[in-house]
């Protein structure tokens, strides 16, 4: 056997071992996040999308059991009639993720609530939470593979392999898989879109027709917009580039717009039918991002005063957009997954790459990212790295690849000895070690906690969620056609399978909603308050509701009973604003350790 054959054989063996180790690492992380350390879904909007998916799986169309008072106002304003609360169409969420959830829930029997119903003292993690999280995990794993193929095509297999490893070790991406949000589905679709964007660019550089690849990319961008409406800003960036640089010029941009409209026209029509706005209830998030919190807008029966004030206040628009841009700049490293080479993409813009396709492709990425950042600035982005509007994370893999390429160029100029493999690829080693730091540091504690709670059937994300009291108790003491007001309506809709209206700020608005439910012959079972009323749940500090909320004493009843040994409901009974509410819902009952309280309209016997 020749030396060349031996070298080739050794290289194949080494590649096989590396791939095997990578897959062992990957599936170990899947087991760790999805089994050992899993505590349930972590994001309210992710939970809400899950319950919409269950309604779709039941054949109830795109309806929701979690009802925003502002959505009722929109629907009434559109056709002059109050919409039916027992078949309430959702126009807040983009449809693709709920439909994907619905397909999987149907397969596992998740449309049958009784099949996964919990006992109050039974397993503490709702098993359908794990199913929803598994969908995101699968999308994430496929996205890693797509990015490997894409980056191998742009650069080489070394950079592609290191990028795949950095994705697998990115703690933020794993956290997104646990939220129930569509970010990992979006990452998959965006990565597929980038793959065909690059193919189109290669064809354009070689003076070949690129329209077929542009059209396929447009399909993925259209699907992306159905996963999250904010990603339309990303697509606008691609349209701008396609219109001026892909052949035939102008036609490519128009084609992308046409495909985008074709995929979205049905849902735009439904939004217009229900709310009178093509953006639906989601359009109101603009006002929440610019002035008051979104929660206050959505919990208002008539938000027209607040929205009109913002709409005609350009100072508010400019100041808040600027503030959000500065916030994004401060949090960019975190929002890109804490991958140290991702921000190096911006330095890579200054390097004259020899291959035209590589050089041009970075400008496509930059344009799309700028439009995405502008969209997030206008509609608002919190400091949470797993914010539902956080789409910086979609750019993390491709920016990481360019950052690694730029770092490799700098490293090569150090004239490392050819025989020293460790030194030759030392930059890759340090990039992986530093980027994986957040994940590595959290594993020991999470592993210890995970091994402990797994033996006891698991432990939920408390505070603010304790699913078993909703699934095993609240569901039992309420009827299917009951309405429950709550500060945690998404959790009641998902875990208890009951219709829930977001508790408004004012008693007068609450009474208006009561009248609507009574006119529709629906029984109001009561009010559920939870730690969601407080910004820092363990200490019960005043949060979104605060003392300015007319229901503040109701929210403080439970912590007061715990700390001062007062009777449950004593604070609210002394509040003159709540005299009528206390009369109608005069049976407060602890659902969980004095921290989740159900103010029932009748005695709760099953407790």
XYZ file of C-alpha atoms in Angstrom, residues 97-607:
511
model
C -45.502 27.053 14.400
C -49.008 26.348 15.797
C -49.814 24.269 12.698
C -46.576 22.319 13.102
C -47.405 21.795 16.784
C -50.902 20.690 15.795
C -49.593 18.016 13.419
C -47.326 16.516 16.075
C -49.946 16.798 18.839
C -52.416 14.965 16.612
C -49.901 12.166 16.050
C -49.222 11.671 19.776
C -52.868 12.091 20.766
C -52.325 15.480 22.369
C -55.709 16.710 21.163
C -57.270 14.483 23.846
C -56.784 16.389 27.105
C -57.707 13.413 29.276
C -54.859 11.337 27.850
C -52.237 13.659 29.353
C -54.198 14.953 32.324
C -52.171 15.317 35.520
C -53.044 14.568 39.127
C -52.442 17.464 41.562
C -49.944 15.323 43.462
C -48.644 13.399 40.459
C -45.842 14.114 37.935
C -45.082 17.804 38.011
C -43.947 18.257 34.398
C -46.668 18.305 31.766
C -45.631 15.726 29.192
C -46.992 17.704 26.240
C -44.501 20.443 27.184
C -41.767 17.964 26.370
C -43.429 17.144 23.045
C -43.510 20.827 22.055
C -39.878 21.271 23.113
C -38.893 18.159 21.127
C -40.283 19.772 17.955
C -37.941 22.732 18.447
C -35.018 20.420 19.205
C -35.566 18.499 15.952
C -35.724 21.766 13.977
C -32.501 22.869 15.671
C -30.689 19.633 14.812
C -31.750 19.854 11.162
C -30.680 23.513 11.099
C -27.187 22.479 12.227
C -26.994 20.094 9.266
C -28.245 22.703 6.778
C -25.708 25.237 8.048
C -22.936 22.659 7.712
C -23.857 22.154 4.041
C -24.171 25.890 3.420
C -20.889 26.873 5.068
C -19.036 23.967 3.440
C -20.173 25.394 0.116
C -19.104 28.931 1.020
C -15.794 28.188 2.781
C -14.634 24.649 3.619
C -15.514 21.693 5.821
C -13.213 22.848 8.656
C -15.038 26.138 9.148
C -18.361 24.367 8.605
C -17.513 21.746 11.226
C -16.423 24.298 13.823
C -19.577 26.363 13.154
C -21.717 23.250 13.652
C -19.878 22.552 16.920
C -20.373 26.140 18.109
C -24.090 25.869 17.317
C -24.336 22.629 19.267
C -22.597 24.235 22.253
C -24.638 27.449 22.130
C -26.592 27.683 25.372
C -28.964 30.333 23.986
C -30.139 28.100 21.141
C -30.874 25.285 23.579
C -32.766 27.719 25.786
C -34.912 28.692 22.799
C -35.829 25.034 22.283
C -37.331 25.059 25.781
C -39.502 28.158 25.259
C -42.088 26.814 22.826
C -41.283 29.789 20.572
C -40.700 29.261 16.831
C -37.087 30.520 16.791
C -35.548 27.135 15.975
C -38.097 26.558 13.216
C -37.216 30.047 11.989
C -33.500 29.203 12.152
C -34.109 26.151 9.976
C -36.149 28.072 7.399
C -33.714 31.000 7.341
C -30.747 28.654 6.876
C -32.510 26.975 3.937
C -33.276 30.394 2.451
C -29.605 31.404 2.782
C -28.535 28.186 1.050
C -30.537 29.064 -2.056
C -29.570 32.740 -1.804
C -25.955 31.670 -2.066
C -26.707 29.400 -5.024
C -28.411 32.311 -6.741
C -25.409 34.513 -6.005
C -23.008 31.940 -7.440
C -25.068 31.823 -10.624
C -25.166 35.601 -10.814
C -21.379 35.884 -10.385
C -20.910 33.366 -13.212
C -23.350 35.322 -15.426
C -25.941 32.540 -15.314
C -29.661 32.919 -14.725
C -30.349 32.835 -11.010
C -34.131 33.200 -10.947
C -34.872 29.554 -10.050
C -32.745 29.671 -6.892
C -34.190 33.094 -6.043
C -37.703 31.680 -6.263
C -36.864 28.730 -4.001
C -35.254 31.127 -1.523
C -38.411 33.249 -1.707
C -40.531 30.238 -0.734
C -38.440 29.747 2.403
C -38.627 33.462 3.197
C -42.412 33.281 2.808
C -42.549 30.304 5.197
C -40.307 32.272 7.534
C -42.823 35.126 7.586
C -45.531 32.601 8.516
C -43.386 31.493 11.454
C -42.974 35.048 12.792
C -44.402 38.174 11.184
C -41.373 40.247 12.287
C -39.136 38.334 9.864
C -40.827 40.189 7.007
C -38.197 42.841 7.757
C -35.502 40.273 6.932
C -37.266 39.482 3.664
C -37.410 43.187 2.781
C -33.613 43.238 2.990
C -33.412 40.292 0.592
C -35.920 41.936 -1.783
C -33.784 45.090 -1.914
C -30.701 43.095 -2.868
C -32.524 40.787 -5.300
C -34.161 43.687 -7.135
C -30.851 45.333 -7.974
C -28.285 42.535 -8.211
C -29.974 39.309 -9.363
C -30.813 38.720 -12.985
C -33.223 39.599 -14.419
C -32.923 42.810 -12.395
C -36.141 44.081 -10.911
C -38.023 40.935 -11.877
C -36.357 38.914 -9.113
C -37.494 41.379 -6.420
C -41.044 41.472 -7.775
C -41.137 37.674 -7.866
C -40.127 37.489 -4.205
C -42.889 39.951 -3.264
C -45.412 37.920 -5.263
C -44.501 34.650 -3.524
C -44.606 36.385 -0.144
C -48.141 37.631 -0.857
C -49.332 34.264 -2.163
C -48.292 32.517 1.057
C -49.714 35.222 3.319
C -52.889 36.327 1.502
C -55.233 33.893 3.270
C -54.095 34.927 6.750
C -54.141 38.617 5.823
C -57.752 38.129 4.698
C -58.679 36.399 7.961
C -57.061 39.194 9.968
C -59.034 41.780 8.008
C -62.218 39.810 8.555
C -61.734 39.591 12.324
C -59.918 42.797 13.223
C -60.119 45.149 10.240
C -56.321 45.212 10.115
C -54.060 43.104 7.856
C -51.699 42.668 10.824
C -54.476 41.556 13.181
C -54.014 41.915 16.918
C -50.261 41.564 16.377
C -50.316 45.068 14.891
C -51.062 46.476 18.347
C -47.620 45.360 19.518
C -46.271 48.412 17.684
C -47.923 50.690 20.231
C -46.774 48.553 23.123
C -43.194 48.778 21.887
C -43.352 52.544 21.540
C -45.085 53.746 24.690
C -46.593 51.532 27.340
C -45.887 47.873 27.935
C -47.542 45.511 25.493
C -49.345 43.803 28.364
C -51.171 47.002 29.274
C -52.295 47.503 25.665
C -53.522 43.911 25.315
C -55.355 43.935 28.665
C -57.363 47.052 27.789
C -60.945 46.717 26.578
C -60.609 49.893 24.505
C -56.961 50.777 23.732
C -57.918 53.441 21.154
C -56.908 56.302 23.451
C -53.436 54.884 24.048
C -52.874 53.915 20.413
C -54.062 57.261 19.045
C -51.717 59.116 21.378
C -48.751 57.095 20.186
C -49.739 57.189 16.540
C -49.573 60.974 16.391
C -46.520 61.334 18.592
C -43.521 61.154 16.274
C -41.190 62.089 19.124
C -42.234 58.893 20.860
C -41.565 56.910 17.683
C -38.084 58.351 17.153
C -37.024 58.289 20.796
C -38.160 54.741 21.478
C -36.727 53.422 18.218
C -33.383 55.032 19.051
C -33.528 53.607 22.568
C -34.204 50.124 21.207
C -31.337 50.393 18.717
C -28.935 51.274 21.543
C -30.301 48.380 23.605
C -29.702 45.983 20.709
C -26.136 47.225 20.327
C -25.471 46.594 24.030
C -26.943 43.105 23.899
C -25.718 42.057 20.454
C -23.104 39.582 21.689
C -25.646 37.904 23.969
C -28.359 37.870 21.296
C -25.946 36.233 18.849
C -25.715 33.318 21.257
C -22.541 34.383 23.066
C -20.509 32.916 20.181
C -17.306 34.921 20.248
C -16.650 34.784 16.500
C -20.153 35.926 15.455
C -19.490 39.674 16.034
C -16.257 39.292 14.040
C -18.527 39.192 10.984
C -18.526 42.993 11.059
C -14.713 43.018 10.848
C -14.908 40.490 8.006
C -16.768 43.158 6.012
C -13.453 45.001 5.750
C -11.507 42.057 4.333
C -11.178 41.751 0.510
C -12.180 38.111 0.010
C -10.803 36.802 -3.267
C -13.860 34.755 -4.245
C -16.557 37.101 -5.522
C -19.441 34.995 -4.203
C -18.035 35.083 -0.636
C -17.408 38.816 -0.861
C -20.892 39.614 -2.195
C -22.794 37.247 0.091
C -21.705 39.094 3.241
C -23.469 42.218 1.943
C -26.721 40.272 1.553
C -26.380 39.152 5.162
C -25.605 42.694 6.319
C -28.582 44.229 4.509
C -30.983 41.615 5.907
C -29.570 42.048 9.400
C -29.896 45.859 9.254
C -33.569 45.593 8.262
C -34.146 42.965 10.963
C -32.536 45.207 13.598
C -34.699 48.113 12.461
C -37.837 45.980 12.770
C -36.891 44.883 16.268
C -36.186 48.506 17.203
C -39.605 49.689 16.001
C -41.621 46.880 17.602
C -39.544 46.619 20.745
C -37.071 44.155 22.184
C -36.572 43.431 25.867
C -33.311 42.615 27.594
C -34.198 38.924 27.663
C -32.080 36.952 25.190
C -35.080 34.656 24.599
C -37.487 37.506 23.863
C -40.133 36.396 21.310
C -39.051 39.235 18.980
C -35.370 38.306 19.179
C -34.278 37.338 15.644
C -30.569 38.203 15.890
C -30.057 34.533 16.748
C -31.035 33.556 13.190
C -27.897 35.283 11.899
C -25.574 33.692 14.460
C -24.425 30.654 12.388
C -23.613 32.503 9.147
C -21.998 35.401 11.024
C -19.996 32.846 13.011
C -18.724 31.287 9.786
C -17.525 34.628 8.420
C -15.984 35.446 11.800
C -14.121 32.120 11.800
C -12.897 32.737 8.242
C -11.623 36.187 9.211
C -9.983 34.798 12.367
C -8.330 32.049 10.305
C -6.848 34.649 7.974
C -5.382 36.578 10.909
C -4.128 33.375 12.530
C -2.397 32.256 9.333
C -0.302 35.417 9.358
C 1.322 34.346 12.623
C 3.419 31.857 10.618
C 2.687 28.869 12.864
C 5.048 25.892 12.212
C 3.494 23.508 9.691
C 3.989 20.412 11.823
C 2.158 21.729 14.857
C -1.505 20.834 14.315
C -2.626 22.093 17.700
C -1.099 25.487 17.104
C -2.332 25.566 13.508
C -5.929 25.223 14.652
C -5.532 26.873 18.041
C -7.883 29.707 17.072
C -10.668 27.187 16.545
C -9.960 25.631 19.938
C -10.094 28.935 21.804
C -13.226 30.047 19.925
C -15.033 26.846 20.936
C -13.780 26.963 24.531
C -14.812 30.582 25.139
C -18.169 30.291 23.330
C -19.110 27.080 25.130
C -18.373 28.662 28.522
C -22.009 29.513 29.439
C -23.168 25.997 28.618
C -20.249 24.269 30.344
C -20.648 26.326 33.518
C -24.371 25.571 33.838
C -24.141 21.816 33.243
C -22.847 20.642 36.688
C -25.543 22.391 38.708
C -28.275 21.551 36.200
C -27.107 17.945 36.064
C -27.172 17.623 39.843
C -30.610 19.208 40.046
C -31.848 17.191 37.050
C -30.786 13.849 38.510
C -32.489 14.762 41.778
C -35.817 15.917 40.339
C -36.004 13.180 37.677
C -36.332 10.616 40.429
C -39.300 12.554 41.840
C -41.093 12.870 38.525
C -39.616 16.224 37.600
C -40.083 19.788 38.782
C -41.771 22.597 36.805
C -40.661 26.163 36.110
C -41.786 27.520 39.433
C -42.372 30.343 39.740
C -44.600 31.106 37.914
C -45.938 27.753 36.555
C -47.194 24.709 38.461
C -49.097 22.792 35.741
C -50.569 20.001 37.881
C -52.868 22.305 39.880
C -54.374 23.577 36.624
C -54.548 20.226 34.861
C -55.545 18.119 37.848
C -57.597 20.525 39.954
C -58.790 23.627 38.117
C -59.992 21.510 35.206
C -61.986 19.297 37.607
C -63.759 22.138 39.435
C -64.737 24.050 36.268
C -66.881 23.170 33.274
C -65.908 23.147 29.605
C -67.921 26.272 28.789
C -66.650 28.240 31.810
C -64.641 31.446 31.500
C -61.768 32.113 33.892
C -60.136 35.529 34.295
C -56.442 35.375 35.101
C -53.083 37.103 35.052
C -51.802 33.825 33.548
C -54.421 33.019 30.893
C -52.008 31.213 28.556
C -51.181 28.675 31.283
C -54.851 28.054 32.088
C -55.667 27.604 28.398
C -52.821 25.079 27.933
C -52.622 23.219 31.231
C -56.274 23.371 32.350
C -57.808 23.371 28.844
C -60.176 26.155 29.855
C -61.013 29.481 28.212
C -59.296 32.313 29.979
C -59.463 36.091 29.545
C -56.471 38.239 30.447
C -57.443 40.120 33.614
C -57.714 43.840 32.765
C -56.319 46.695 34.862
C -59.625 48.369 35.746
C -62.698 47.009 37.481
C -64.979 48.795 34.993
C -63.335 46.935 32.101
C -63.610 43.677 34.010
C -67.348 44.274 34.433
C -67.680 44.993 30.712
C -66.083 41.639 29.927
C -68.356 39.945 32.474
C -71.400 41.311 30.650
C -70.078 40.031 27.304
C -69.635 36.512 28.715
C -73.068 36.548 30.365
C -74.743 37.762 27.160
C -73.251 34.727 25.415
C -74.629 32.392 28.110
C -71.150 31.557 29.367
C -70.520 31.015 33.048
C -67.681 32.942 34.721
C -66.062 30.456 37.065
C -63.828 32.969 38.808
C -60.462 34.684 38.883
C -57.049 33.013 39.149
C -54.048 35.054 40.305
C -50.486 33.769 40.234
C -46.829 34.853 40.554
C -47.099 36.277 37.014
C -48.375 39.430 38.713
C -44.904 40.105 40.068
C -41.674 40.989 38.308
C -39.522 38.940 40.706
C -41.728 36.061 41.595
C -39.926 34.491 44.584
C -40.027 37.733 46.596
C -43.404 38.886 45.309
C -42.147 42.351 44.476
C -44.560 44.642 42.701
C -44.388 44.049 38.978
C -46.549 44.711 35.911
C -49.739 45.180 37.930
C -48.373 47.241 40.807
C -50.359 49.466 43.155
C -51.746 51.467 40.210
C -53.734 48.393 39.160
C -57.239 48.346 40.622
C -56.825 44.607 41.259
C -53.562 45.106 43.190
C -55.030 44.068 46.558
C -56.358 40.882 44.962
C -52.855 40.039 43.737
C -51.356 40.794 47.149
C -53.849 38.689 49.129
C -51.823 35.508 48.862
C -48.374 36.890 49.810
C -49.984 38.838 52.649
C -51.598 35.650 53.945
C -48.235 33.895 53.787
C -46.094 36.598 55.384
C -48.446 38.235 57.897
C -50.641 35.195 58.647
C -53.708 37.127 57.551
C -56.800 35.408 56.269
C -56.819 34.657 52.554
C -58.681 37.441 50.772
C -58.454 39.881 53.654
C -56.740 42.680 51.718
C -59.143 42.665 48.786
C -62.165 42.619 51.119
C -60.973 45.920 52.582
C -60.611 47.516 49.132
C -63.738 49.557 48.246
C -62.997 49.285 44.513
C -63.399 45.512 44.709
C -66.616 45.352 46.752
C -68.664 44.052 43.817
C -65.940 41.660 42.676
C -65.625 40.189 46.166
C -69.381 39.731 46.353
C -69.504 37.779 43.087
C -66.312 35.775 43.664
C -66.376 35.283 47.397
C -64.740 31.873 47.711
C -60.925 32.222 47.602
C -59.111 28.896 47.512
C -55.421 28.082 47.403
C -54.523 26.029 44.384
C -50.855 25.840 45.291
C -49.185 26.673 48.629
C -50.974 29.968 48.977
C -49.358 31.327 45.816
C -51.891 30.444 43.148
C -55.352 31.503 44.304
C -58.713 30.813 42.669
C -61.440 33.324 43.596
C -64.450 31.207 42.734
C -68.076 32.195 42.207
C -69.128 29.069 44.112
C -67.552 26.861 46.778
C -64.770 24.656 45.462
C -65.506 21.271 46.959
C -62.825 19.238 45.215
C -59.649 20.480 46.833
